CSV table of C-alpha atoms in Angstrom, one decimal:
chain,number,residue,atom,x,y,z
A,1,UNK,CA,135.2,36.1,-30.0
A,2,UNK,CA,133.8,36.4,-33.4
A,3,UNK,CA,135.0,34.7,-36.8
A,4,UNK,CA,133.7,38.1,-38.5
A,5,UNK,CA,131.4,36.2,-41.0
A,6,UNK,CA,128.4,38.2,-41.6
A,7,UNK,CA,128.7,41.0,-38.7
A,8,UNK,CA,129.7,44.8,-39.1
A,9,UNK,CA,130.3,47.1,-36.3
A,10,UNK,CA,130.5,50.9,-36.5
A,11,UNK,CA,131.7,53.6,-34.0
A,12,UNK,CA,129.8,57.4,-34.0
A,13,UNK,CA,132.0,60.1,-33.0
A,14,UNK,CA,130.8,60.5,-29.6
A,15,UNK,CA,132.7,57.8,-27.5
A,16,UNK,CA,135.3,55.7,-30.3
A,17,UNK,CA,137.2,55.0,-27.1
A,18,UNK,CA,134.6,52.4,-26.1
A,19,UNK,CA,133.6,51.5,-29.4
A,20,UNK,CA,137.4,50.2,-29.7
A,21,UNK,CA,136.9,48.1,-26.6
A,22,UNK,CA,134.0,46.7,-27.6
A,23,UNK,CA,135.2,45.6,-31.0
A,24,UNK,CA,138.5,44.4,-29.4
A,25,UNK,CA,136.4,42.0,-26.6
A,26,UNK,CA,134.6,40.6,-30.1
A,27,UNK,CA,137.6,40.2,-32.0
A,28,UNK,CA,136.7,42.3,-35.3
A,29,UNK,CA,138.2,45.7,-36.1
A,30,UNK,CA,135.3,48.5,-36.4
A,31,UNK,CA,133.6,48.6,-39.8
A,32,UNK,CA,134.7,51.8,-41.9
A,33,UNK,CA,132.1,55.2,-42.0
A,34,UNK,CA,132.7,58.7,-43.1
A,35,UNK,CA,131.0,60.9,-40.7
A,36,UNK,CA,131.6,64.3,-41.3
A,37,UNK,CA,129.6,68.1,-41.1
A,38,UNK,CA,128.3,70.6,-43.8
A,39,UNK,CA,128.7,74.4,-43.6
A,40,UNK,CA,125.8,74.8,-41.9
A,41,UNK,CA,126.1,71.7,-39.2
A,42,UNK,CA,124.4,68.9,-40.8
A,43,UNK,CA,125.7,65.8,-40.7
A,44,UNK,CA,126.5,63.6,-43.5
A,45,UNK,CA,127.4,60.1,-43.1
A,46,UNK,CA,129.0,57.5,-45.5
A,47,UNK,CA,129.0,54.0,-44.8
A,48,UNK,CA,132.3,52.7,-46.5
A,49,UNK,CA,132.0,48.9,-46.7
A,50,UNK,CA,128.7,46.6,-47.9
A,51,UNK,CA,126.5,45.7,-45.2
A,52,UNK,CA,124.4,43.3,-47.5
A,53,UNK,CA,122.4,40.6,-45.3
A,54,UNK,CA,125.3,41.4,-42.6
A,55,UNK,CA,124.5,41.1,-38.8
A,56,UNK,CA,125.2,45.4,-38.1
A,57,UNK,CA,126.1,47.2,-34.6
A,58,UNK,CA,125.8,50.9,-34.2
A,59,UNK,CA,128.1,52.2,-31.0
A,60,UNK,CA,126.9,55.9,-30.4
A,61,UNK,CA,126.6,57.0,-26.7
A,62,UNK,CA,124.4,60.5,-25.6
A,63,UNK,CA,127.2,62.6,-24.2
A,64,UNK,CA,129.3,65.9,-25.9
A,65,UNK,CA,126.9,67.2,-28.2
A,66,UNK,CA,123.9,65.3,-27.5
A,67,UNK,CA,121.7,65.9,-30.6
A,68,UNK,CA,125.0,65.4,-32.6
A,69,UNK,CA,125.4,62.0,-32.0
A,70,UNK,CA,121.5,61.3,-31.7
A,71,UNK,CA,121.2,62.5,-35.2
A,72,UNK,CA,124.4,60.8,-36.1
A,73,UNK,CA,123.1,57.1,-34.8
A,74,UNK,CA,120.3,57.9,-36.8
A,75,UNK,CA,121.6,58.9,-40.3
A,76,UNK,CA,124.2,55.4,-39.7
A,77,UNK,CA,121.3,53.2,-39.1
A,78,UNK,CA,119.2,54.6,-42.3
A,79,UNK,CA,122.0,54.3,-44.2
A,80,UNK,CA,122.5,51.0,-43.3
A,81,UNK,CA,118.6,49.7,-43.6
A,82,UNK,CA,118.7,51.1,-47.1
A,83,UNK,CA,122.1,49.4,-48.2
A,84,UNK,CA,120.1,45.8,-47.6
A,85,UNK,CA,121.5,45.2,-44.0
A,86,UNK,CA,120.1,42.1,-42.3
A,87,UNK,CA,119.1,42.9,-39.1
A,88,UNK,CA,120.5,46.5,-37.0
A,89,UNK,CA,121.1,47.0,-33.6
A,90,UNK,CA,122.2,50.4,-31.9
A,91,UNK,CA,124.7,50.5,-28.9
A,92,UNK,CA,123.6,53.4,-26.9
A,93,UNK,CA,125.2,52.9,-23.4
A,94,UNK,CA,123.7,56.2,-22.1
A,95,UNK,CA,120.2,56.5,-23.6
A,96,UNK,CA,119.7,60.5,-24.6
A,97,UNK,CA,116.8,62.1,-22.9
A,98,UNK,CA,116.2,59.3,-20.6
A,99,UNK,CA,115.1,61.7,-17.9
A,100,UNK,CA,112.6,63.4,-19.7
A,101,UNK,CA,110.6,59.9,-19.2
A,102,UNK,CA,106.9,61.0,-18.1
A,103,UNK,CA,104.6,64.1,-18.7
A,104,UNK,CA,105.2,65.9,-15.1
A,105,UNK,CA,103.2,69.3,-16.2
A,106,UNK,CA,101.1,70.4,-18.3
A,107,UNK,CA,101.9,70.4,-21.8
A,108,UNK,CA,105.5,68.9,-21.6
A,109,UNK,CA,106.6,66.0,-23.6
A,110,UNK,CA,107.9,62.5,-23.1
A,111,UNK,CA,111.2,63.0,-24.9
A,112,UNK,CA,112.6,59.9,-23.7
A,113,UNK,CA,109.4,58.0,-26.1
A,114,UNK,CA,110.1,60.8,-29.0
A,115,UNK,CA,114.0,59.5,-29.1
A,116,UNK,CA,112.7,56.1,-28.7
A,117,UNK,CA,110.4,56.3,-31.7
A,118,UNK,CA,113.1,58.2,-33.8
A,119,UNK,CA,115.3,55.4,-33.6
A,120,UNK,CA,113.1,52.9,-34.3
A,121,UNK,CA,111.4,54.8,-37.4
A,122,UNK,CA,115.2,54.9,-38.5
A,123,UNK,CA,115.2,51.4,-39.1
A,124,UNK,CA,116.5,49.4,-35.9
A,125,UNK,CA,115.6,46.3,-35.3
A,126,UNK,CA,116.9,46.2,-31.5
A,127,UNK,CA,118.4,48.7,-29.3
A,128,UNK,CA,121.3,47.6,-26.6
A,129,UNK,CA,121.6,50.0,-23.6
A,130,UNK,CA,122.8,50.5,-20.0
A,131,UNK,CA,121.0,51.2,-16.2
A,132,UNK,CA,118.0,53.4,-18.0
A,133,UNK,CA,117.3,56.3,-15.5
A,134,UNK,CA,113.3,54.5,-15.3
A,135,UNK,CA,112.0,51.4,-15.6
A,136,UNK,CA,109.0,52.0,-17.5
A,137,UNK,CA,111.4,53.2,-20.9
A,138,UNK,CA,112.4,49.1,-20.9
A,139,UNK,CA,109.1,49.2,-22.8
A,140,UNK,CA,110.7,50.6,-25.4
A,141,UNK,CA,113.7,48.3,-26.5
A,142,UNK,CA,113.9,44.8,-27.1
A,143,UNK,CA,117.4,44.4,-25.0
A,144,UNK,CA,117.5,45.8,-22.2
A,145,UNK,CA,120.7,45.9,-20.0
A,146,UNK,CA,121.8,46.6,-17.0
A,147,UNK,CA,125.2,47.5,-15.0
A,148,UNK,CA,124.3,45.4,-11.8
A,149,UNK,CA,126.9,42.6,-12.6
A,150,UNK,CA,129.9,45.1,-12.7
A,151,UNK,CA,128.8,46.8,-9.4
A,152,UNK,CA,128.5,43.5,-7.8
A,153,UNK,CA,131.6,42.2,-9.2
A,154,UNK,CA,133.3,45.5,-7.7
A,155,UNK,CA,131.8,45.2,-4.5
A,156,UNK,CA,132.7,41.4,-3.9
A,157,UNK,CA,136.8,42.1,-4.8
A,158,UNK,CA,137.2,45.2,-3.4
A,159,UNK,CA,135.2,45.0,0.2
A,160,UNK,CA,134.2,42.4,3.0
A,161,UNK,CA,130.8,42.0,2.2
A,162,UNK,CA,129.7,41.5,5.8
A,163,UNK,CA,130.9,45.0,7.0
A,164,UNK,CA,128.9,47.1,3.3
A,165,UNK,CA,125.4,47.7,3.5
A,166,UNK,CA,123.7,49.4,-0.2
A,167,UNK,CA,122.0,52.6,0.3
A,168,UNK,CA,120.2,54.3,-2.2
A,169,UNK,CA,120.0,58.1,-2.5
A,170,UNK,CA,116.4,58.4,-3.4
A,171,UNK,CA,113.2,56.2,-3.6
A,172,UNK,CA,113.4,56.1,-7.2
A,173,UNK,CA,116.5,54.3,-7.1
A,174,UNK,CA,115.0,51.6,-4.6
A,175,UNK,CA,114.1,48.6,-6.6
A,176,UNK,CA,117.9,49.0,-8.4
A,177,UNK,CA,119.3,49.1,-4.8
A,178,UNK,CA,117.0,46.0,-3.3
A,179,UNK,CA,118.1,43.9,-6.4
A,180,UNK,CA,122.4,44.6,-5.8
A,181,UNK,CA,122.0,44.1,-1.9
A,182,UNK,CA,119.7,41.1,-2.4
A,183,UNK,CA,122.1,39.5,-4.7
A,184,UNK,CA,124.9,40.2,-2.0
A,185,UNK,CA,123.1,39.3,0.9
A,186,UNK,CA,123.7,42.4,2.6
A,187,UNK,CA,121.3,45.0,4.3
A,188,UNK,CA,119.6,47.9,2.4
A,189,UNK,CA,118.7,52.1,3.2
A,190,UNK,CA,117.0,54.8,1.2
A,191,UNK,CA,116.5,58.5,1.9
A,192,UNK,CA,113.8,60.2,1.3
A,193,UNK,CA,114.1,63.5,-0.4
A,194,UNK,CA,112.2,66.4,-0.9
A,195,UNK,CA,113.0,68.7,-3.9
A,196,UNK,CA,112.3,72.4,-4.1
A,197,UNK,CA,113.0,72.5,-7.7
A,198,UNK,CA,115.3,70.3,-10.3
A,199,UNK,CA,119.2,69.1,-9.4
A,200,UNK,CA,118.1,71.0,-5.4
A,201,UNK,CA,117.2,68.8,-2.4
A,202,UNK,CA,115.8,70.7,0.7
A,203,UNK,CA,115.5,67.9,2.8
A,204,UNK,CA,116.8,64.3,3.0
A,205,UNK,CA,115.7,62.0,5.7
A,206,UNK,CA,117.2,58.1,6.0
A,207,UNK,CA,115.6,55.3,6.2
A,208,UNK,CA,117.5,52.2,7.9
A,209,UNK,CA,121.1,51.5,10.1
A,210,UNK,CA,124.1,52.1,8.7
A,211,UNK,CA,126.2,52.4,11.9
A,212,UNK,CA,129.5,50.8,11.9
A,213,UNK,CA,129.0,49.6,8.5
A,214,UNK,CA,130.9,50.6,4.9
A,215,UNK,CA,127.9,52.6,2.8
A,216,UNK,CA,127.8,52.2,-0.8
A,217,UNK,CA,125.6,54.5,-2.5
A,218,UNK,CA,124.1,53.2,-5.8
A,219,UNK,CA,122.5,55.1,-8.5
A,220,UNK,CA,122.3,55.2,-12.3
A,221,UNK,CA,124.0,58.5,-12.9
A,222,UNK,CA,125.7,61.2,-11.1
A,223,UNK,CA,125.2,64.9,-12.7
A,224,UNK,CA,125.6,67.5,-10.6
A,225,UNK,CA,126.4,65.4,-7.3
A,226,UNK,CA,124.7,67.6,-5.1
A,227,UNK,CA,122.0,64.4,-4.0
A,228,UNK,CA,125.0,62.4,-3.5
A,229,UNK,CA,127.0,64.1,-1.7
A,230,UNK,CA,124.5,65.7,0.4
A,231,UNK,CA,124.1,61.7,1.4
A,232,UNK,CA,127.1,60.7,2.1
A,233,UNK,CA,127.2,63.7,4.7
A,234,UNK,CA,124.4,62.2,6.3
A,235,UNK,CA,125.7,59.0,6.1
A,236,UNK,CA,128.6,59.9,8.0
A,237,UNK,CA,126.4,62.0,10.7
A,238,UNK,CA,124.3,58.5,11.1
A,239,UNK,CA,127.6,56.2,12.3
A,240,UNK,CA,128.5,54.5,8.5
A,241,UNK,CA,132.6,54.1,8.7
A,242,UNK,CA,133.2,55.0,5.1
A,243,UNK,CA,131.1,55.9,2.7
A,244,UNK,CA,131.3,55.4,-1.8
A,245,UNK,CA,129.5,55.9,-4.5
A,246,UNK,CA,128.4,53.6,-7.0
A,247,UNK,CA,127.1,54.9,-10.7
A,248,UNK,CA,126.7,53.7,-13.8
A,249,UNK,CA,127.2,57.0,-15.9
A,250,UNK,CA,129.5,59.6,-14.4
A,251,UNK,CA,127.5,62.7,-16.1
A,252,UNK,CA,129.5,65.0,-13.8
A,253,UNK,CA,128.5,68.6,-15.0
A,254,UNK,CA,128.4,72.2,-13.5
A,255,UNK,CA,130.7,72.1,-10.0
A,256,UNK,CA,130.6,68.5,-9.9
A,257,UNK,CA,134.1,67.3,-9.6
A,258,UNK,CA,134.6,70.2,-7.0
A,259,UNK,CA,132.3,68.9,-5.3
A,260,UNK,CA,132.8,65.1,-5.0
A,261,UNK,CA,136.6,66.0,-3.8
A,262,UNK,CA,135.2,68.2,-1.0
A,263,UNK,CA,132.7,65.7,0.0
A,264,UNK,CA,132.8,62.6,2.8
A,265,UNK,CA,132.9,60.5,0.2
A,266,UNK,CA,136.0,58.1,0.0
A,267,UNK,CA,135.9,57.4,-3.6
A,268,UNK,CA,133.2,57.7,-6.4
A,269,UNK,CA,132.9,54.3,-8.9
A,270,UNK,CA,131.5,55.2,-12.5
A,271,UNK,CA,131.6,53.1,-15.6
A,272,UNK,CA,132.6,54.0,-18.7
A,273,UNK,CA,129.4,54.7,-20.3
A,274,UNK,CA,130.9,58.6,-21.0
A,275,UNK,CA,134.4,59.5,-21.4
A,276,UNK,CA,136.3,60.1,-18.2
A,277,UNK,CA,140.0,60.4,-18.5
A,278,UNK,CA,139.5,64.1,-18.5
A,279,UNK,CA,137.3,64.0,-14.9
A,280,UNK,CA,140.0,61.7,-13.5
A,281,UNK,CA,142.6,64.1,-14.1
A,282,UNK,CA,140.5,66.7,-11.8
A,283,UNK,CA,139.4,64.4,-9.3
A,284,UNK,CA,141.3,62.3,-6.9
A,285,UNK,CA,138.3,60.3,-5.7
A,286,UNK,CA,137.2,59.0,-9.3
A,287,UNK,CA,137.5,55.7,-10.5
A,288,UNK,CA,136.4,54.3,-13.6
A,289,UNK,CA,135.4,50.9,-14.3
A,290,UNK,CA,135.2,49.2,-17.8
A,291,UNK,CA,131.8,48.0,-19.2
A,292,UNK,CA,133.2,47.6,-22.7
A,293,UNK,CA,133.8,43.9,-22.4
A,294,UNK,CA,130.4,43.3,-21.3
A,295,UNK,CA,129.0,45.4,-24.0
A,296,UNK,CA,130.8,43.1,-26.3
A,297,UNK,CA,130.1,39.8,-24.7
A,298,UNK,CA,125.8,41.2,-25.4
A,299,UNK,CA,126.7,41.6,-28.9
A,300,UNK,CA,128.4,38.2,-29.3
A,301,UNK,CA,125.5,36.6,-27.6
A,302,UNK,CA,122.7,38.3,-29.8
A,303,UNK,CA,125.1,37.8,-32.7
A,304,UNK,CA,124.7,33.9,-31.9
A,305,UNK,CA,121.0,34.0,-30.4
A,306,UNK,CA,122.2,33.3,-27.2
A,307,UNK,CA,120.7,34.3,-23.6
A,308,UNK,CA,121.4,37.9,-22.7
A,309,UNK,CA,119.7,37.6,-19.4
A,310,UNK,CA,122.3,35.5,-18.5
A,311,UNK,CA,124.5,38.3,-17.8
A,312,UNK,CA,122.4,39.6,-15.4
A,313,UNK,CA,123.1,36.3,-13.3
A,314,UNK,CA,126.9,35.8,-13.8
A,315,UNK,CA,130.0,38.0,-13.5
A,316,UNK,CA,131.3,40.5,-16.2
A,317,UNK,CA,133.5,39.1,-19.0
């Protein structure tokens, strides 16, 4: 908990649910800003308290309106760097445009850098975020952070770790996978899957035993679910007893929800990264997880100049 000296921290419009989690864990009420929209859609912001020299935390996620709340985080931390903050660090627990990570044809650009560079131009000094959809965008921030310690924590209180064995849906997903069933001594599989185009699999094939063991899928986000799903079919066809999902942000667009409840899986896991008491409502296999009070344990710790990479090696908070 925090004594409040010298530390502001300000919610965008986006997710204020977790922002008051966060600022509850810390022990500080959120810092007051005006945030409101012009005829013609722009955003005007208004930071109602002095940030001079002070220690300030921006909490905006990338879900709703996605350029909203990018544009949003922005404005707050210009507004901040020019009222004489000290040092400013944006909260994004879903990085926008994280997908859009390499140049995969001709002439297409790396949004994921552009955003990158936008906040940083803005005037930030660090950026805090969660399970970033590839590893090469930890380039761009100076804290990086990760969901593994919830999913592990889940995994050891809710299941006999000698009966699970982590599976991840796609190579891509490998190293995240290796590092959760290393850490719980348990065995690892990966499909292999073959796209015809975006958000459509034509062909999965699976790659180690999961007979007569509990499958837990891992992944950093779930949008669609058709990949997930589609492997937790084939998990069942292959012997696995019972299969779940574990993601860190629960994008769950299009048919999604329809789909998760029609599928073999027992239950999906997401964190709160997004907003999801509506989802929960329409699906009976959802369950949501809080990372707020980890979120707020990495401010307290760069607050202080404590290690962050502890977390990765201890249990949530």
């Amino acid at each position: 908990m925090l004594n409040g000296s010298g530390i502001k921290v300000f919610s965008g419009t986006s997710h204020p649910e977790l922002a008051e989690i966060i600022a509850r864990r810390i022990g500080l009420p959120l810092s007051k800003a005006e945030i409101t929209k012009s005829g013609i859609g722009e955003t005007n912001v208004r930071i109602a308290e002095s940030v001079r020299e002070d220690d300030v935390y921006i909490i905006n996620t990338g879900c709703g309106a996605v350029n909203t709340a990018l544009m949003e985080l922005c404005i707050m931390i210009h507004a901040c760097k020019i009222a004489s903050a000290k040092r400013i660090t944006a909260v994004i627990p879903l990085f926008p445009y994280a997908r859009q990570d390499k140049k995969d044809k001709s002439r297409a650009p790396i949004t994921a850098k552009l955003v990158a560079n936008m906040i940083q131009k803005a005037g930030c000094d660090h950026v805090i975020t969660m399970d970033l959809h590839a590893s090469q965008i930890q380039g761009f921030f100076d804290v990086p952070l990760y969901a593994e310690p919830s999913a592990i924590l889940y995994i050891r209180t809710h299941f006999n770790v000698d009966e699970v064995v982590i599976v991840s849906p796609d190579a891509g997903g490998a190293k995240r996978a290796t590092s959760i069933a290393d850490r719980l001594g348990v065995d690892f599989a990966l499909f292999h899957k073959e796209r015809k185009k975006a958000n459509e699999v034509s062909r999965m094939v699976l790659v180690g035993n999961v007979k007569d063991k509990i499958a837990i899928l891992v992944d950093d986000m779930a949008d669609t679910c058709g990949t997930l799903c589609l492997a937790a079919s084939h998990l069942t066809e292959a012997g696995a007893t019972k299969v779940f999902g574990f993601v860190t942000h629960g994008i769950l667009s299009g048919n999604a929800l329809q789909t998760i409840n029609d599928s073999s899986l027992e239950k999906l896991i997401v964190t709160n990264t997004l907003p999801q008491n509506g989802n929960q409502a329409k699906c009976k296999k959802l369950e949501v997880i809080d990372i707020g009070k980890v979120l707020g344990e990495v401010i307290r710790r760069s607050h202080y100049g404590e290690s962050v990479s502890k977390l990765f090696h201890e249990v949530p908070y």
